[in-house]
Amino acid sequence: MENMNKMSIIFVGMLTAGVANADYPTKSITMVIPYSAGGGTDVLARNLQPALEESLGEDIIVSNKPGGGGILGFTEVANADPDGYTVTIPNNVIFATEGMGNATYTYSDFDYLGNVLNDDYVVAVSDESEWDSWEELADEMRNNPGEVTFGFSGAGGSTHVASEILADTAEYEAKQVPHDGSSDAVAAALGGHIDVLLLNLADLSSGLKSGDLRLLATLGSETLEDYPDVPTMQELGHDISLSNWRGVAAPAGVDDEVKEAWSAALEKATNDPKVREAIAAQGGEVDFMPSGEKLDARMADLAESFINTAEKIK
């Protein structure tokens, strides 16, 4: 009888734990944004926030933790409890910082809960810039190596790696200048402290709308829908095609119930007209993919490409 009672208690305990997991979430969730407020990742988080809160039934607390080109914020998430209550919005920088040897984590330290969008890397200048086209800028950089300053988000980050890949492919030399987040890089360009920006299109949305920034080229494989006169690097004769992704990730080891809850919430959010409109307004393209083997395989392929490239230039 005593053994039966013990077994009953164990069974009830297991059942209760299962119910608790199935009821996720039961408290507010912190979404760590490893960049300053106002950048593309921050804007995406705040556009997703209402839809995610409605789906998950709990508050999403957006917490900006800039520093190290994303490393500080991503490190905080990688070291958090894998209970689904601390998440982040990663991108190619996860792989780039690992390849550069700057990160205190590996890409496998995260569980990828869903992809949200794709976003091209682009080259932009202040509206007051002397260069009206990529060809003019490229000529300047080839004639005066190391004189033109290229700004991006974070040393060893994805935009840094993309900038180095572009310089190698287009055969020019520029001075690479990292910033703590895309909004800081944009502010530096508008203030005349750097000459050129290489960021994601979403990072430049506000400056492009105001006319304070101008696009010279996109590193994506297709012409930008809202900027049809901006050439691709391939059209300019350079064999390069680079774009970024943004999704949601948690510390590795979260329960399947957590993954399923986030996948369902992200799918619903990316079908919300307001969210889709906001992503399109930033120049991004909705590309939802739920957690699972397909997304994990995609992350592995991207990791191999970016890590290998970053290791060559570090």
PDB file of N, CA and C in Angstrom, residues 102 207 210 219 248 301:
ATOM      1  N   ASN A 102      34.941  36.353 -31.170  1.00  0.00           N
ATOM      2  CA  ASN A 102      34.593  37.373 -30.180  1.00  0.00           C
ATOM      3  C   ASN A 102      33.514  36.915 -29.208  1.00  0.00           C
ATOM      4  N   GLY A 207      15.587  56.924 -41.698  1.00  0.00           N
ATOM      5  CA  GLY A 207      16.418  57.869 -42.434  1.00  0.00           C
ATOM      6  C   GLY A 207      16.088  57.932 -43.909  1.00  0.00           C
ATOM      7  N   SER A 210      12.747  59.906 -44.294  1.00  0.00           N
ATOM      8  CA  SER A 210      12.915  61.345 -44.074  1.00  0.00           C
ATOM      9  C   SER A 210      13.738  62.010 -45.171  1.00  0.00           C
ATOM     10  N   LEU A 219      22.973  44.502 -51.501  1.00  0.00           N
ATOM     11  CA  LEU A 219      23.742  43.275 -51.640  1.00  0.00           C
ATOM     12  C   LEU A 219      22.833  42.074 -51.871  1.00  0.00           C
ATOM     13  N   VAL A 248      13.240  34.452 -33.580  1.00  0.00           N
ATOM     14  CA  VAL A 248      13.243  34.450 -32.113  1.00  0.00           C
ATOM     15  C   VAL A 248      13.965  33.194 -31.648  1.00  0.00           C
ATOM     16  N   ASP A 301      23.312  25.649 -42.018  1.00  0.00           N
ATOM     17  CA  ASP A 301      23.901  26.060 -43.299  1.00  0.00           C
ATOM     18  C   ASP A 301      24.421  27.497 -43.230  1.00  0.00           C
TER      19      ASP A 301
END
